[in-house]
Short mmCIF file of C-alpha atoms in Angstrom, two decimals:
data_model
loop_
_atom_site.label_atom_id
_atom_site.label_comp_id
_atom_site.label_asym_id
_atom_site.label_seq_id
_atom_site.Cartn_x
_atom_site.Cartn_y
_atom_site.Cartn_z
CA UNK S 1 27.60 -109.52 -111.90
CA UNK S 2 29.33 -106.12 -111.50
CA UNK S 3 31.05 -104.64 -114.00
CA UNK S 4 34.46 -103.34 -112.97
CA UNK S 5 35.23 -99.45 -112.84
CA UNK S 6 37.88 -97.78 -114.15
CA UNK S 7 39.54 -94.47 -113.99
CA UNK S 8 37.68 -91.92 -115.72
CA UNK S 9 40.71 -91.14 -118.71
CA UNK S 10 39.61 -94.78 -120.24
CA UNK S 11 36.77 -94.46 -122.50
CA UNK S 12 38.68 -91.11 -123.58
CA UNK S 13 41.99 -92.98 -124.44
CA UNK S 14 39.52 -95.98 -125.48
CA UNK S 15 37.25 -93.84 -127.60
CA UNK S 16 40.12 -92.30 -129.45
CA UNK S 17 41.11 -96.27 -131.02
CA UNK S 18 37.62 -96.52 -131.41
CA UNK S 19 37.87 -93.57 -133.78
CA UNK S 20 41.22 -94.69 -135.35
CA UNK S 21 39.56 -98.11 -136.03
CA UNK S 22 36.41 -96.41 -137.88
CA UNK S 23 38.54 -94.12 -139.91
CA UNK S 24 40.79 -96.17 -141.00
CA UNK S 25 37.97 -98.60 -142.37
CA UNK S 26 36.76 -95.65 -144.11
CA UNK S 27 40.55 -95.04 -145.26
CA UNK S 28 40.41 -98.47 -146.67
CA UNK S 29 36.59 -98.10 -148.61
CA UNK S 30 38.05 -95.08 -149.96
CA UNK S 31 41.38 -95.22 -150.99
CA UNK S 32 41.80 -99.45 -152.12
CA UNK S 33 38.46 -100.50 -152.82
CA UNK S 34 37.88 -97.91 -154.98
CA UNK S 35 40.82 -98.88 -156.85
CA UNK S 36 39.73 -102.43 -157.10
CA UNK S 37 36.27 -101.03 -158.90
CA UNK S 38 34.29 -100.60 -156.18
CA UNK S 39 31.86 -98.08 -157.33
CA UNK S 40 29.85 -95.37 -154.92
CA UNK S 41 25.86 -96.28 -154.97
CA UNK S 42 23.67 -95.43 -152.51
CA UNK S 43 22.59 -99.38 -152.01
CA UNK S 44 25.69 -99.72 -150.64
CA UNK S 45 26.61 -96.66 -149.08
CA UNK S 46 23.04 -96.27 -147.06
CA UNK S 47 23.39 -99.95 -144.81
CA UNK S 48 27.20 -99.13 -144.51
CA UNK S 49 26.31 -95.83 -142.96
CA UNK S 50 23.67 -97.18 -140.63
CA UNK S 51 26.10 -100.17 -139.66
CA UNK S 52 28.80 -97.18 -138.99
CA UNK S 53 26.16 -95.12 -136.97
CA UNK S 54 24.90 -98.11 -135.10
CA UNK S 55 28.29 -98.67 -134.21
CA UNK S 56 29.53 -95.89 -133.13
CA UNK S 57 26.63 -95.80 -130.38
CA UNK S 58 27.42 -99.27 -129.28
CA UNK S 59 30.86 -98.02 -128.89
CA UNK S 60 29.70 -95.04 -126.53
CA UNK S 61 27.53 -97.20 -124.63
CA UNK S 62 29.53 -99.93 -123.83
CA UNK S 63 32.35 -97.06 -122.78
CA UNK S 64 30.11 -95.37 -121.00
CA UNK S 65 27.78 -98.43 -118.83
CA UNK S 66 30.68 -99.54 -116.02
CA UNK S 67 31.45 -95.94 -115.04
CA UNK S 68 27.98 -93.86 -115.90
CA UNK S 69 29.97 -91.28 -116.03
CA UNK S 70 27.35 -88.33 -118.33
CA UNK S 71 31.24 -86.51 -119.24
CA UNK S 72 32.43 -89.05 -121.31
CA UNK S 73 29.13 -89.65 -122.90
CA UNK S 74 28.58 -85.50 -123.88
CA UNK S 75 31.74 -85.91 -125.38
CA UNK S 76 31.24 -89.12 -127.44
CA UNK S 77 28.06 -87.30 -128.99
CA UNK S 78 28.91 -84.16 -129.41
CA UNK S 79 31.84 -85.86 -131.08
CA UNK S 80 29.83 -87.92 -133.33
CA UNK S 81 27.09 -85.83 -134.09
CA UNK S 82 29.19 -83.29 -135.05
CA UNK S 83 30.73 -85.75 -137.39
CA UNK S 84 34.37 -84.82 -136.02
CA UNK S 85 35.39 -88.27 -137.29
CA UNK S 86 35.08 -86.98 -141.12
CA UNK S 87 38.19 -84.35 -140.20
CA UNK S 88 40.31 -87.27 -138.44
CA UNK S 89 40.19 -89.27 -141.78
CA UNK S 90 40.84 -86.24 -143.65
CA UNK S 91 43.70 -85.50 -141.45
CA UNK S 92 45.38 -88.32 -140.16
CA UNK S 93 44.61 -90.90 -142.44
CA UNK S 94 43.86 -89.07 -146.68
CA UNK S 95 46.51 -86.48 -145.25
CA UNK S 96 45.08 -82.97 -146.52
CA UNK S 97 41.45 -81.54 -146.47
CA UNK S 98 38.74 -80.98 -148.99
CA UNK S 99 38.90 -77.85 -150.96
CA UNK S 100 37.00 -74.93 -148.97
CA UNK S 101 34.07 -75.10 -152.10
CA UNK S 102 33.66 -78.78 -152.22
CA UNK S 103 30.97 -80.45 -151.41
CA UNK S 104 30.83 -82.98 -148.82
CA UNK S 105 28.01 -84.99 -150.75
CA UNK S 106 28.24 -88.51 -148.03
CA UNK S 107 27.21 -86.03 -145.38
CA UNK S 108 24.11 -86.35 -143.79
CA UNK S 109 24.34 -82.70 -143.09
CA UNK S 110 23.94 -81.92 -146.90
CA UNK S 111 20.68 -83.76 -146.59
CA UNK S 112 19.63 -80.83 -143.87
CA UNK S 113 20.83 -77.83 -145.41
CA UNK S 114 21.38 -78.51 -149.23
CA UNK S 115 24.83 -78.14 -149.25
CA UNK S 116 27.75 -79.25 -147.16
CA UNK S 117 31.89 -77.90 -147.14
CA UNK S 118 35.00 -78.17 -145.21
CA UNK S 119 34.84 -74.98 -143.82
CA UNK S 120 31.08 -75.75 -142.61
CA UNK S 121 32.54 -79.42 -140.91
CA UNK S 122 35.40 -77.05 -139.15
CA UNK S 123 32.45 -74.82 -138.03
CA UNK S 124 30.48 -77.78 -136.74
CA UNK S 125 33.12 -79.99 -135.34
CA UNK S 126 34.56 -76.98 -133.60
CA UNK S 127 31.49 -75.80 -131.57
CA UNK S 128 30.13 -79.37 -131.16
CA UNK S 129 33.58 -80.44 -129.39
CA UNK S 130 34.34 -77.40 -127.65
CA UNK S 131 30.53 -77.38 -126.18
CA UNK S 132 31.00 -80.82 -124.89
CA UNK S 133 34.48 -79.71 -123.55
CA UNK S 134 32.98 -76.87 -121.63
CA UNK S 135 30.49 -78.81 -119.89
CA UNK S 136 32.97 -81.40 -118.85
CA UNK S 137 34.95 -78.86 -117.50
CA UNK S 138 31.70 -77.09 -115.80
CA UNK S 139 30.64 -80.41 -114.46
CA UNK S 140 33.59 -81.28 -113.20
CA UNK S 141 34.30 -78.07 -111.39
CA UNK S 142 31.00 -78.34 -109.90
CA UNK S 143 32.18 -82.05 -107.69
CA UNK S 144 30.14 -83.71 -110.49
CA UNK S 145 30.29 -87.51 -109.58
CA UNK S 146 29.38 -90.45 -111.50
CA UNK S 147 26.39 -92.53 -109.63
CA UNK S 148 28.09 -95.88 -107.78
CA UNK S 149 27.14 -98.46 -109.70
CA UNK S 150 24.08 -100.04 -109.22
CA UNK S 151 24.54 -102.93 -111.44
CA UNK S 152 25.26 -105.87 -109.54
#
């Protein structure tokens, strides 16, 4: 069976709910549950954040298998590794950042370095998304094609 192609704006526009969906989960964890007495512990938190991560990837690759197209997935990486989702909830869904000096504790980048801020998750998201953005852009200057698909 073949899988159908599309043009190569849908996992974009379809990534983007993806994100929407996953934030506002985390929108719900952390502003209702909360309030209901859920309380943060890392038995929890841990299988929730491999379930997100997990997810996430599914997400890309199921995006990214009927087109192949290597664009969309350097952006859905460089978008997740970066952990640009963390400034969509803070933005679009809690409505106002992090202080500058707090930590961001749930990273997993305060697990790397020791420490973890908003300004730091600006720096990250920033170069992570814009390096993704400039080799779509190269790529795509350069005739870059997606392979036909071979699956069917």
């Amino acid at each position: 069976m073949q899988l159908p192609r599309y043009h190569p704006i849908v996992p974009f526009v379809l990534f983007g709910g993806i994100v929407l969906l996953f934030t506002s989960l985390d929108f719900l964890v952390n502003s209702t549950l909360y309030h209901f007495g859920l309380v943060f512990d890392n038995a929890w938190f841990g299988p929730y954040s491999w379930i997100y991560l997990f997810m996430y990837q599914f997400a890309i690759l199921l995006l990214w298998l009927p087109n192949r197209d290597m664009r969309f997935m350097i952006f859905g990486q460089a978008f997740f590794w970066s952990a640009t989702q963390d400034l969509v909830y803070f933005m679009l869904w809690q409505g106002y950042m992090p202080a500058a000096n707090q930590d961001w504790w749930w990273s997993n980048y305060r697990l790397v370095f020791g420490s973890w801020t908003t300004p730091l998750q600006i720096t990250i998201s920033t170069i992570g998304c814009t390096l993704a953005v400039t080799a779509i852009l190269l790529m795509t200057v350069r005739g870059y094609r997606p392979p036909k698909c071979a699956c069917g």
